[in-house]
Tab-separated table of C-alpha atoms in Angstrom:
chain	number	residue	atom	x	y	z
A	1	MET	CA	-28.424	-35.956	6.983
A	2	MET	CA	-27.567	-33.442	5.322
A	3	ARG	CA	-25.281	-31.090	5.313
A	4	THR	CA	-25.229	-27.113	4.654
A	5	GLU	CA	-23.145	-24.410	5.487
A	6	VAL	CA	-26.583	-21.542	5.490
A	7	LEU	CA	-29.443	-22.556	5.925
A	8	VAL	CA	-32.100	-19.873	4.430
A	9	VAL	CA	-35.337	-20.503	5.793
A	10	GLY	CA	-38.063	-18.397	3.428
A	11	GLY	CA	-37.960	-17.518	-0.434
A	12	GLY	CA	-39.310	-14.629	-0.291
A	13	MET	CA	-38.097	-11.153	-1.847
A	14	VAL	CA	-34.798	-10.494	1.091
A	15	GLY	CA	-34.436	-14.541	2.053
A	16	ALA	CA	-33.972	-14.837	-2.563
A	17	ALA	CA	-31.924	-11.938	-2.075
A	18	THR	CA	-29.513	-13.446	1.199
A	19	ALA	CA	-29.181	-16.735	-0.782
A	20	LEU	CA	-28.238	-15.696	-3.670
A	21	ALA	CA	-25.049	-12.857	-2.099
A	22	LEU	CA	-24.484	-15.718	0.000
A	23	SER	CA	-23.902	-18.593	-2.521
A	24	GLN	CA	-22.075	-15.559	-5.864
A	25	ALA	CA	-19.565	-15.541	-2.230
A	26	GLY	CA	-18.456	-19.642	-1.738
A	27	PHE	CA	-20.705	-20.182	0.606
A	28	GLU	CA	-22.351	-23.381	0.374
A	29	VAL	CA	-26.841	-22.407	0.512
A	30	THR	CA	-29.820	-23.990	0.630
A	31	LEU	CA	-32.882	-22.924	0.394
A	32	LEU	CA	-36.287	-23.294	2.224
A	33	GLU	CA	-39.754	-22.107	1.121
A	34	LYS	CA	-42.898	-24.223	-0.159
A	35	GLN	CA	-44.699	-22.077	-2.321
A	36	PRO	CA	-41.361	-21.575	-5.133
A	37	PRO	CA	-42.889	-18.274	-7.601
A	38	ASP	CA	-43.790	-18.646	-10.999
A	39	LEU	CA	-41.864	-17.455	-13.045
A	40	SER	CA	-43.527	-17.275	-16.191
A	41	TRP	CA	-44.212	-13.604	-17.998
A	42	SER	CA	-46.822	-12.139	-19.798
A	43	ALA	CA	-47.065	-7.939	-20.679
A	44	GLU	CA	-51.079	-8.742	-19.681
A	45	ARG	CA	-50.435	-9.643	-16.744
A	46	ALA	CA	-52.990	-8.509	-13.563
A	47	TYR	CA	-51.222	-5.754	-11.294
A	48	GLN	CA	-50.843	-7.492	-8.573
A	49	PRO	CA	-51.888	-5.570	-5.095
A	50	ARG	CA	-48.251	-5.752	-3.385
A	51	VAL	CA	-46.066	-3.222	-4.568
A	52	SER	CA	-42.619	-1.533	-2.944
A	53	ALA	CA	-40.418	1.635	-3.658
A	54	LEU	CA	-37.258	0.530	-4.035
A	55	THR	CA	-34.283	3.608	-3.691
A	56	ARG	CA	-30.900	3.512	-4.863
A	57	ALA	CA	-29.405	1.399	-2.193
A	58	SER	CA	-31.719	-1.909	-2.981
A	59	GLU	CA	-31.707	-0.952	-6.843
A	60	TYR	CA	-27.415	-1.258	-7.098
A	61	PHE	CA	-28.448	-4.578	-3.995
A	62	LEU	CA	-30.423	-6.552	-6.562
A	63	LYS	CA	-28.117	-5.307	-9.918
A	64	SER	CA	-24.949	-7.014	-7.886
A	65	LEU	CA	-26.893	-10.331	-7.922
A	66	GLY	CA	-28.288	-10.239	-11.648
A	67	ALA	CA	-31.595	-9.829	-10.548
A	68	TRP	CA	-32.846	-5.864	-11.719
A	69	GLN	CA	-32.411	-7.088	-15.441
A	70	GLY	CA	-35.333	-9.675	-13.875
A	71	ILE	CA	-37.279	-6.269	-13.246
A	72	GLU	CA	-36.609	-4.160	-16.226
A	73	LYS	CA	-37.797	-7.775	-18.874
A	74	ARG	CA	-40.383	-7.453	-17.070
A	75	ARG	CA	-41.824	-3.952	-15.054
A	76	SER	CA	-41.809	-1.086	-12.905
A	77	GLN	CA	-41.553	2.653	-12.873
A	78	ALA	CA	-39.205	5.413	-12.087
A	79	PHE	CA	-41.137	8.071	-10.525
A	80	THR	CA	-39.075	11.611	-10.404
A	81	ALA	CA	-41.295	13.004	-7.933
A	82	MET	CA	-43.197	12.849	-4.655
A	83	HIS	CA	-45.338	15.082	-3.080
A	84	VAL	CA	-46.955	15.502	0.213
A	85	TRP	CA	-49.380	17.193	2.009
A	86	ALA	CA	-51.929	17.340	5.116
A	87	GLU	CA	-55.369	17.710	4.784
A	88	ASP	CA	-55.706	20.695	7.104
A	89	ALA	CA	-52.344	22.303	5.520
A	90	PRO	CA	-51.544	25.641	3.011
A	91	ASN	CA	-49.772	23.679	0.875
A	92	ARG	CA	-47.673	20.784	0.062
A	93	ILE	CA	-44.145	20.060	-0.050
A	94	ASP	CA	-42.852	18.449	-3.426
A	95	LEU	CA	-39.396	16.475	-3.923
A	96	THR	CA	-38.171	16.570	-6.975
A	97	ALA	CA	-35.266	14.322	-9.381
A	98	ASP	CA	-34.104	16.967	-11.234
A	99	ALA	CA	-33.565	18.657	-7.662
A	100	LEU	CA	-30.942	16.137	-7.023
A	101	GLY	CA	-29.548	15.882	-10.218
A	102	GLU	CA	-30.943	12.811	-10.638
A	103	ALA	CA	-32.266	9.923	-13.211
A	104	ASN	CA	-35.590	9.038	-10.144
A	105	LEU	CA	-35.940	9.293	-7.133
A	106	GLY	CA	-36.492	4.994	-7.160
A	107	HIS	CA	-38.945	2.739	-8.893
A	108	VAL	CA	-42.217	1.404	-7.894
A	109	VAL	CA	-41.755	-2.259	-8.425
A	110	GLU	CA	-45.097	-5.491	-7.512
A	111	ASN	CA	-43.169	-7.627	-4.353
A	112	SER	CA	-43.928	-10.526	-6.972
A	113	VAL	CA	-41.814	-9.286	-9.771
A	114	VAL	CA	-39.496	-8.546	-7.348
A	115	GLN	CA	-39.141	-11.995	-5.947
A	116	ALA	CA	-39.007	-13.877	-10.045
A	117	ALA	CA	-36.192	-11.350	-10.744
A	118	LEU	CA	-34.376	-13.101	-7.797
A	119	TRP	CA	-35.422	-16.771	-8.177
A	120	GLU	CA	-34.097	-16.207	-11.763
A	121	PRO	CA	-30.547	-16.531	-11.198
A	122	LEU	CA	-30.681	-18.476	-7.668
A	123	MET	CA	-32.229	-21.383	-9.962
A	124	ALA	CA	-28.754	-21.119	-12.213
A	125	SER	CA	-26.800	-20.289	-9.141
A	126	PRO	CA	-25.942	-23.805	-7.115
A	127	VAL	CA	-28.346	-22.971	-3.706
A	128	ARG	CA	-30.012	-26.448	-3.168
A	129	VAL	CA	-33.638	-25.782	-2.828
A	130	LEU	CA	-36.152	-27.443	-0.793
A	131	SER	CA	-39.522	-27.659	-0.593
A	132	ASP	CA	-40.011	-27.967	2.842
A	133	SER	CA	-40.641	-25.880	6.137
A	134	VAL	CA	-38.906	-26.216	9.718
A	135	SER	CA	-40.516	-28.147	12.560
A	136	ALA	CA	-37.965	-27.872	14.861
A	137	MET	CA	-35.163	-27.395	15.529
A	138	GLU	CA	-31.804	-28.088	18.478
A	139	ALA	CA	-28.230	-25.608	18.594
A	140	THR	CA	-24.994	-28.452	18.707
A	141	LYS	CA	-21.644	-27.065	19.038
A	142	THR	CA	-20.797	-26.832	15.364
A	143	GLY	CA	-24.249	-25.209	13.878
A	144	ARG	CA	-28.194	-26.646	14.339
A	145	GLU	CA	-30.350	-29.557	13.623
A	146	VAL	CA	-33.187	-28.722	12.117
A	147	ARG	CA	-35.996	-30.641	11.690
A	148	LEU	CA	-37.922	-30.206	8.082
A	149	SER	CA	-41.656	-30.616	8.306
A	150	SER	CA	-41.219	-34.024	5.548
A	151	GLY	CA	-39.239	-35.807	8.543
A	152	LYS	CA	-35.696	-35.127	7.221
A	153	ARG	CA	-33.131	-33.609	9.136
A	154	LEU	CA	-30.537	-31.110	8.670
A	155	HIS	CA	-27.258	-29.238	10.207
A	156	ALA	CA	-27.076	-26.755	9.599
A	157	SER	CA	-23.280	-23.688	10.685
A	158	LEU	CA	-26.107	-21.331	10.501
A	159	VAL	CA	-29.228	-20.686	10.154
A	160	VAL	CA	-31.223	-17.195	8.413
A	161	GLY	CA	-34.273	-16.751	9.973
A	162	ALA	CA	-35.835	-14.785	6.237
A	163	ASP	CA	-39.397	-16.525	6.460
A	164	GLY	CA	-41.263	-13.360	7.194
A	165	ALA	CA	-42.957	-11.568	10.081
A	166	PHE	CA	-44.788	-14.294	11.705
A	167	SER	CA	-41.445	-16.364	11.479
A	168	SER	CA	-40.795	-20.213	12.967
A	169	VAL	CA	-37.023	-19.715	12.967
A	170	ARG	CA	-37.494	-15.940	15.403
A	171	GLN	CA	-40.126	-18.857	17.865
A	172	LEU	CA	-38.425	-21.243	18.260
A	173	ALA	CA	-34.782	-19.348	18.825
A	174	GLY	CA	-37.768	-18.483	21.568
A	175	ILE	CA	-36.451	-14.821	20.715
A	176	GLY	CA	-38.766	-12.344	21.748
A	177	LEU	CA	-40.166	-9.147	20.412
A	178	ASP	CA	-41.418	-5.881	20.943
A	179	THR	CA	-44.593	-4.904	19.001
A	180	HIS	CA	-46.284	-1.505	18.733
A	181	ASP	CA	-50.384	-2.338	16.726
A	182	TYR	CA	-51.047	0.978	15.300
A	183	ALA	CA	-55.111	-0.344	14.919
A	184	GLN	CA	-54.771	0.530	11.345
A	185	ALA	CA	-55.199	-1.562	8.124
A	186	ALA	CA	-53.669	-0.513	5.181
A	187	VAL	CA	-55.657	-1.485	1.627
A	188	VAL	CA	-53.511	-1.673	-1.658
A	189	GLY	CA	-54.076	-2.139	-5.542
A	190	CYS	CA	-54.346	-0.823	-8.724
A	191	VAL	CA	-56.674	2.008	-10.202
A	192	LYS	CA	-56.783	3.776	-12.889
A	193	THR	CA	-57.331	7.703	-12.881
A	194	GLU	CA	-59.292	10.692	-14.585
A	195	LYS	CA	-55.850	12.092	-14.405
A	196	PRO	CA	-51.768	11.290	-15.597
A	197	ASN	CA	-49.523	10.374	-12.267
A	198	GLN	CA	-47.444	12.718	-13.707
A	199	ASP	CA	-44.329	9.911	-12.632
A	200	ALA	CA	-44.840	11.173	-9.541
A	201	CYS	CA	-45.841	9.424	-6.580
A	202	TRP	CA	-48.300	11.640	-4.295
A	203	GLN	CA	-49.055	11.534	-0.473
A	204	ARG	CA	-51.712	13.148	1.122
A	205	TYR	CA	-51.972	13.015	5.020
A	206	GLN	CA	-55.933	12.894	6.794
A	207	HIS	CA	-56.853	12.487	10.480
A	208	THR	CA	-57.917	8.678	10.230
A	209	GLY	CA	-54.244	8.374	8.826
A	210	PRO	CA	-52.351	8.553	4.516
A	211	PHE	CA	-53.602	7.583	1.596
A	212	ALA	CA	-50.988	7.331	-1.410
A	213	PHE	CA	-51.012	6.724	-5.470
A	214	LEU	CA	-47.632	5.389	-6.352
A	215	THR	CA	-46.618	5.517	-9.817
A	216	LEU	CA	-47.165	2.543	-12.237
A	217	GLY	CA	-47.203	4.799	-15.153
A	218	SER	CA	-49.945	7.177	-16.787
A	219	TYR	CA	-52.718	6.975	-15.557
A	220	LEU	CA	-52.549	3.925	-13.422
A	221	SER	CA	-51.198	3.648	-10.307
A	222	SER	CA	-50.407	1.962	-6.319
A	223	ILE	CA	-53.303	2.951	-3.922
A	224	ALA	CA	-52.484	3.416	-0.497
A	225	TRP	CA	-54.987	4.315	1.621
A	226	TYR	CA	-54.337	3.628	5.626
A	227	LEU	CA	-57.494	3.084	7.491
A	228	PRO	CA	-58.955	2.187	10.761
A	229	LEU	CA	-58.665	-1.542	11.681
A	230	GLU	CA	-62.342	-2.202	11.826
A	231	GLN	CA	-62.748	-0.941	8.592
A	232	LYS	CA	-60.562	-3.146	6.374
A	233	ASP	CA	-63.033	-6.182	5.967
A	234	TRP	CA	-65.806	-2.191	4.800
A	235	ALA	CA	-62.997	-1.804	2.161
A	236	LEU	CA	-63.127	-4.868	0.958
A	237	SER	CA	-66.637	-5.742	0.533
A	238	LEU	CA	-67.433	-2.952	-1.434
A	239	ASN	CA	-67.962	-3.788	-5.374
A	240	ASP	CA	-65.193	-2.263	-8.296
A	241	ARG	CA	-67.834	1.157	-8.420
A	242	ASP	CA	-67.884	1.807	-4.522
A	243	PHE	CA	-64.268	0.448	-4.141
A	244	ALA	CA	-63.375	3.317	-7.150
A	245	GLN	CA	-66.265	6.266	-5.529
A	246	ALA	CA	-64.693	5.636	-1.477
A	247	VAL	CA	-60.992	6.105	-2.808
A	248	SER	CA	-62.026	8.944	-4.930
A	249	GLN	CA	-63.535	10.754	-1.983
A	250	ALA	CA	-60.578	8.682	0.521
A	251	SER	CA	-57.675	11.128	-1.867
A	252	ASN	CA	-59.591	14.322	-2.016
A	253	GLY	CA	-59.814	13.466	-6.100
A	254	PHE	CA	-56.760	14.822	-7.239
A	255	LEU	CA	-56.057	12.842	-9.838
A	256	GLY	CA	-59.781	13.181	-10.908
A	257	ASP	CA	-62.336	10.201	-9.937
A	258	VAL	CA	-61.126	6.618	-10.011
A	259	MET	CA	-61.865	4.880	-13.429
A	260	GLU	CA	-61.089	1.253	-13.466
A	261	VAL	CA	-60.082	-0.794	-9.314
A	262	GLY	CA	-57.764	-4.255	-10.079
A	263	GLU	CA	-57.335	-6.225	-7.359
A	264	ARG	CA	-56.925	-5.390	-3.787
A	265	ALA	CA	-55.459	-6.657	-0.796
A	266	ALA	CA	-55.333	-5.502	2.755
A	267	PHE	CA	-53.307	-5.685	6.415
A	268	PRO	CA	-53.176	-4.911	9.467
A	269	LEU	CA	-50.189	-2.676	10.728
A	270	VAL	CA	-47.727	-3.385	13.390
A	271	ARG	CA	-44.540	-2.443	14.497
A	272	ARG	CA	-42.507	-5.087	15.385
A	273	HIS	CA	-38.211	-5.295	15.940
A	274	ALA	CA	-37.183	-8.901	17.329
A	275	GLN	CA	-35.622	-8.232	20.657
A	276	THR	CA	-31.800	-9.194	19.157
A	277	TYR	CA	-31.309	-10.225	15.962
A	278	VAL	CA	-28.559	-13.753	16.407
A	279	ARG	CA	-28.374	-16.748	18.818
A	280	PRO	CA	-25.951	-19.448	18.326
A	281	HIS	CA	-25.505	-20.406	14.966
A	282	LEU	CA	-28.970	-18.473	13.603
A	283	VAL	CA	-29.374	-14.391	12.603
A	284	LEU	CA	-32.529	-12.660	11.458
A	285	VAL	CA	-33.520	-10.923	8.136
A	286	GLY	CA	-36.057	-8.692	6.672
A	287	ASP	CA	-39.344	-9.068	8.183
A	288	ALA	CA	-38.237	-11.798	10.027
A	289	ALA	CA	-36.083	-9.041	12.802
A	290	HIS	CA	-38.555	-5.657	12.196
A	291	THR	CA	-41.678	-4.862	10.956
A	292	ILE	CA	-42.041	-0.805	9.895
A	293	HIS	CA	-44.990	1.534	9.147
A	294	PRO	CA	-45.158	0.860	5.436
A	295	GLN	CA	-47.101	4.247	4.620
A	296	ALA	CA	-42.872	5.375	2.830
A	297	GLY	CA	-42.374	1.828	1.461
A	298	GLN	CA	-39.108	1.478	3.001
A	299	GLY	CA	-39.711	-2.035	4.727
A	300	VAL	CA	-38.585	-4.508	1.978
A	301	ASN	CA	-35.525	-1.852	1.712
A	302	LEU	CA	-34.653	-2.117	4.949
A	303	GLY	CA	-35.095	-6.214	4.580
A	304	LEU	CA	-32.701	-5.502	1.381
A	305	LEU	CA	-30.001	-3.721	3.160
A	306	ASP	CA	-29.825	-6.582	6.390
A	307	ALA	CA	-28.937	-9.476	3.328
A	308	ALA	CA	-25.915	-7.253	2.061
A	309	ALA	CA	-24.964	-6.052	5.777
A	310	LEU	CA	-24.639	-10.051	6.094
A	311	ALA	CA	-23.421	-11.067	3.297
A	312	GLU	CA	-20.853	-8.861	3.390
A	313	VAL	CA	-19.880	-9.609	7.411
A	314	LEU	CA	-19.738	-13.395	6.921
A	315	VAL	CA	-17.910	-12.879	3.687
A	316	GLU	CA	-14.775	-11.276	5.387
A	317	ALA	CA	-15.160	-13.282	8.916
A	318	ARG	CA	-14.719	-16.597	6.649
A	319	GLN	CA	-11.636	-14.761	4.806
A	320	ALA	CA	-10.704	-13.231	8.672
A	321	GLU	CA	-11.631	-15.973	10.972
A	322	PRO	CA	-12.324	-19.236	8.498
A	323	GLU	CA	-13.398	-21.345	12.080
A	324	THR	CA	-15.208	-19.286	13.374
A	325	TRP	CA	-17.570	-16.861	10.298
A	326	CYS	CA	-20.647	-18.671	11.929
A	327	ARG	CA	-20.077	-18.028	16.126
A	328	ARG	CA	-22.287	-15.408	17.693
A	329	HIS	CA	-19.240	-12.817	18.037
A	330	VAL	CA	-18.765	-12.102	14.137
A	331	LEU	CA	-23.380	-12.484	14.042
A	332	ARG	CA	-23.236	-9.379	16.580
A	333	ARG	CA	-21.513	-7.313	14.167
A	334	TYR	CA	-24.302	-7.796	11.496
A	335	GLU	CA	-26.502	-6.901	13.709
A	336	ARG	CA	-24.597	-4.095	15.860
A	337	TRP	CA	-24.760	-2.341	12.259
A	338	ARG	CA	-28.766	-2.678	11.082
A	339	ARG	CA	-30.330	-3.129	14.782
A	340	GLY	CA	-29.867	1.046	14.840
A	341	ASP	CA	-30.828	2.023	11.712
A	342	ASN	CA	-33.826	-0.185	11.195
A	343	GLN	CA	-35.006	1.286	14.768
A	344	LEU	CA	-34.686	4.311	13.597
A	345	VAL	CA	-36.816	4.271	10.911
A	346	GLN	CA	-39.214	2.617	12.701
A	347	ARG	CA	-39.789	5.293	14.941
A	348	ALA	CA	-39.122	8.215	11.685
A	349	MET	CA	-42.349	6.481	10.204
A	350	GLU	CA	-44.165	6.897	13.976
A	351	GLY	CA	-42.908	10.258	14.033
A	352	VAL	CA	-44.036	11.093	10.938
A	353	ASP	CA	-47.923	9.234	11.026
A	354	TRP	CA	-48.086	11.676	14.621
A	355	LEU	CA	-46.964	14.169	12.228
A	356	TYR	CA	-49.791	14.304	9.686
A	357	THR	CA	-52.546	12.498	12.499
A	358	GLN	CA	-52.644	13.844	15.718
A	359	GLN	CA	-55.193	16.930	15.850
A	360	GLY	CA	-54.541	18.198	19.549
A	361	GLY	CA	-51.025	19.588	21.155
A	362	LEU	CA	-47.873	20.673	18.428
A	363	ALA	CA	-48.596	18.580	16.109
A	364	LYS	CA	-50.861	20.503	14.116
A	365	PRO	CA	-49.275	23.877	14.461
A	366	LEU	CA	-46.318	22.287	13.295
A	367	ARG	CA	-47.873	20.722	10.628
A	368	THR	CA	-50.231	23.861	8.964
A	369	GLN	CA	-47.553	26.557	10.312
A	370	VAL	CA	-43.643	24.916	10.403
A	371	LEU	CA	-43.682	22.162	7.825
A	372	PRO	CA	-44.409	23.976	5.107
A	373	GLN	CA	-41.805	26.490	5.155
A	374	ALA	CA	-39.489	23.622	4.456
A	375	ASP	CA	-40.772	23.534	1.242
A	376	ARG	CA	-38.729	27.028	0.332
A	377	LEU	CA	-35.618	25.841	2.279
A	378	ASP	CA	-34.297	23.539	-0.967
A	379	PHE	CA	-30.764	21.570	0.836
A	380	VAL	CA	-33.562	20.400	3.660
A	381	LYS	CA	-35.141	18.884	0.915
A	382	GLN	CA	-32.051	17.740	-0.571
A	383	TRP	CA	-30.955	16.239	2.271
A	384	LEU	CA	-33.908	14.189	2.445
A	385	MET	CA	-34.232	12.848	-0.310
A	386	GLN	CA	-30.478	11.664	-0.070
A	387	GLN	CA	-31.237	9.787	2.795
A	388	ALA	CA	-34.353	8.095	1.112
A	389	LEU	CA	-32.914	7.137	-2.038
A	390	HIS	CA	-29.457	6.431	-1.164
A	391	GLY	CA	-29.615	5.811	2.277
A	392	ARG	CA	-27.862	6.342	5.392
A	393	GLY	CA	-24.534	5.657	7.437
A	394	ARG	CA	-22.492	3.524	5.873
A	395	LEU	CA	-23.962	1.384	3.129
A	396	PRO	CA	-23.025	-2.318	2.446
A	397	LYS	CA	-20.776	-2.819	-0.659
A	398	ALA	CA	-23.029	-3.957	-2.994
A	399	CYS	CA	-25.726	-1.347	-1.792
A	400	GLN	CA	-23.245	1.028	-3.352
A	401	ALA	CA	-22.207	2.844	-6.880
A	402	GLY	CA	-19.312	1.084	-9.067
A	403	HIS	CA	-19.664	-2.264	-6.972
A	404	SER	CA	-20.254	-4.916	-9.353
């Protein structure tokens, strides 16, 4: 039977970051991933439909792992402003990097680029990578015995579930989910517009949900178009010309006509939150623990905060109590640290969605009369930008400036 200190299940962005952070801290790490990313790169490669808006905290963490340079040598786009408005509001809210004295408010990066940039240092590290998956798990006094789909068996002192929203680790551990179905789908992809996006992210709220352009540079943008779930297949079935016309109409032409469209995808929106992040010798991170409404692009940022926080907790625990670093009372420190922040962001995203999409009650006067006044309150906007860019509350050391 193979043995390892830490078994990370799932090699996506958060799983790869977790495995790399723990390996760099001196843990013996094994990573399970059935489909490792393609590390080859060409500047002519078409843009992928899934992107994230990485915060400064995520940037610092990725730099500490040696992954940021892999992003820079591929491609990313800094955004220097965010413009938000509702279709029935008299004006918009403008958030700018200049107002904070910052060079930018974050970077829009394809998820595949982030994953590949993490896998480069990962493959050069001592992490043992197995192209396999988990089929069964059993708790023991000293860890978890894991049966792999290949038939192999493995003993891990700690299992980290980083295997996404439909986590097999979470299911095998018997951890329940609290869920909310938004009855919406996000249609995403890359488009070229008639007018330049000014290195900004633009978000317009409509009664059906938000529509956003996230800058990929000059005239290229990643779109996030939120539709009632029953319209998802319709949007994907359109030919390129009709899709471009539909996007132009949905955006109300605020970047002119859509001239070209690239690959697109769609996925249903569901809020999920694991009822606990921990079991004996087992812990969840990223989408395995929580998913949120993606309208602010915060999902992967929360997952990277999970990874950095877990690594910090385990390193401190092993130094202080080397025999019990993977026990439940230690893992609960991580859960207490991250659960509240993840839940806060989940609820905040729902609050924003309610504010901008509800047509009756308090929402409309707040949206059309009160919120526009916030654009005149610089201190409110600066606080909001600081929270979005640098994070809230206690940040892991690896997510702070000056960490190396």
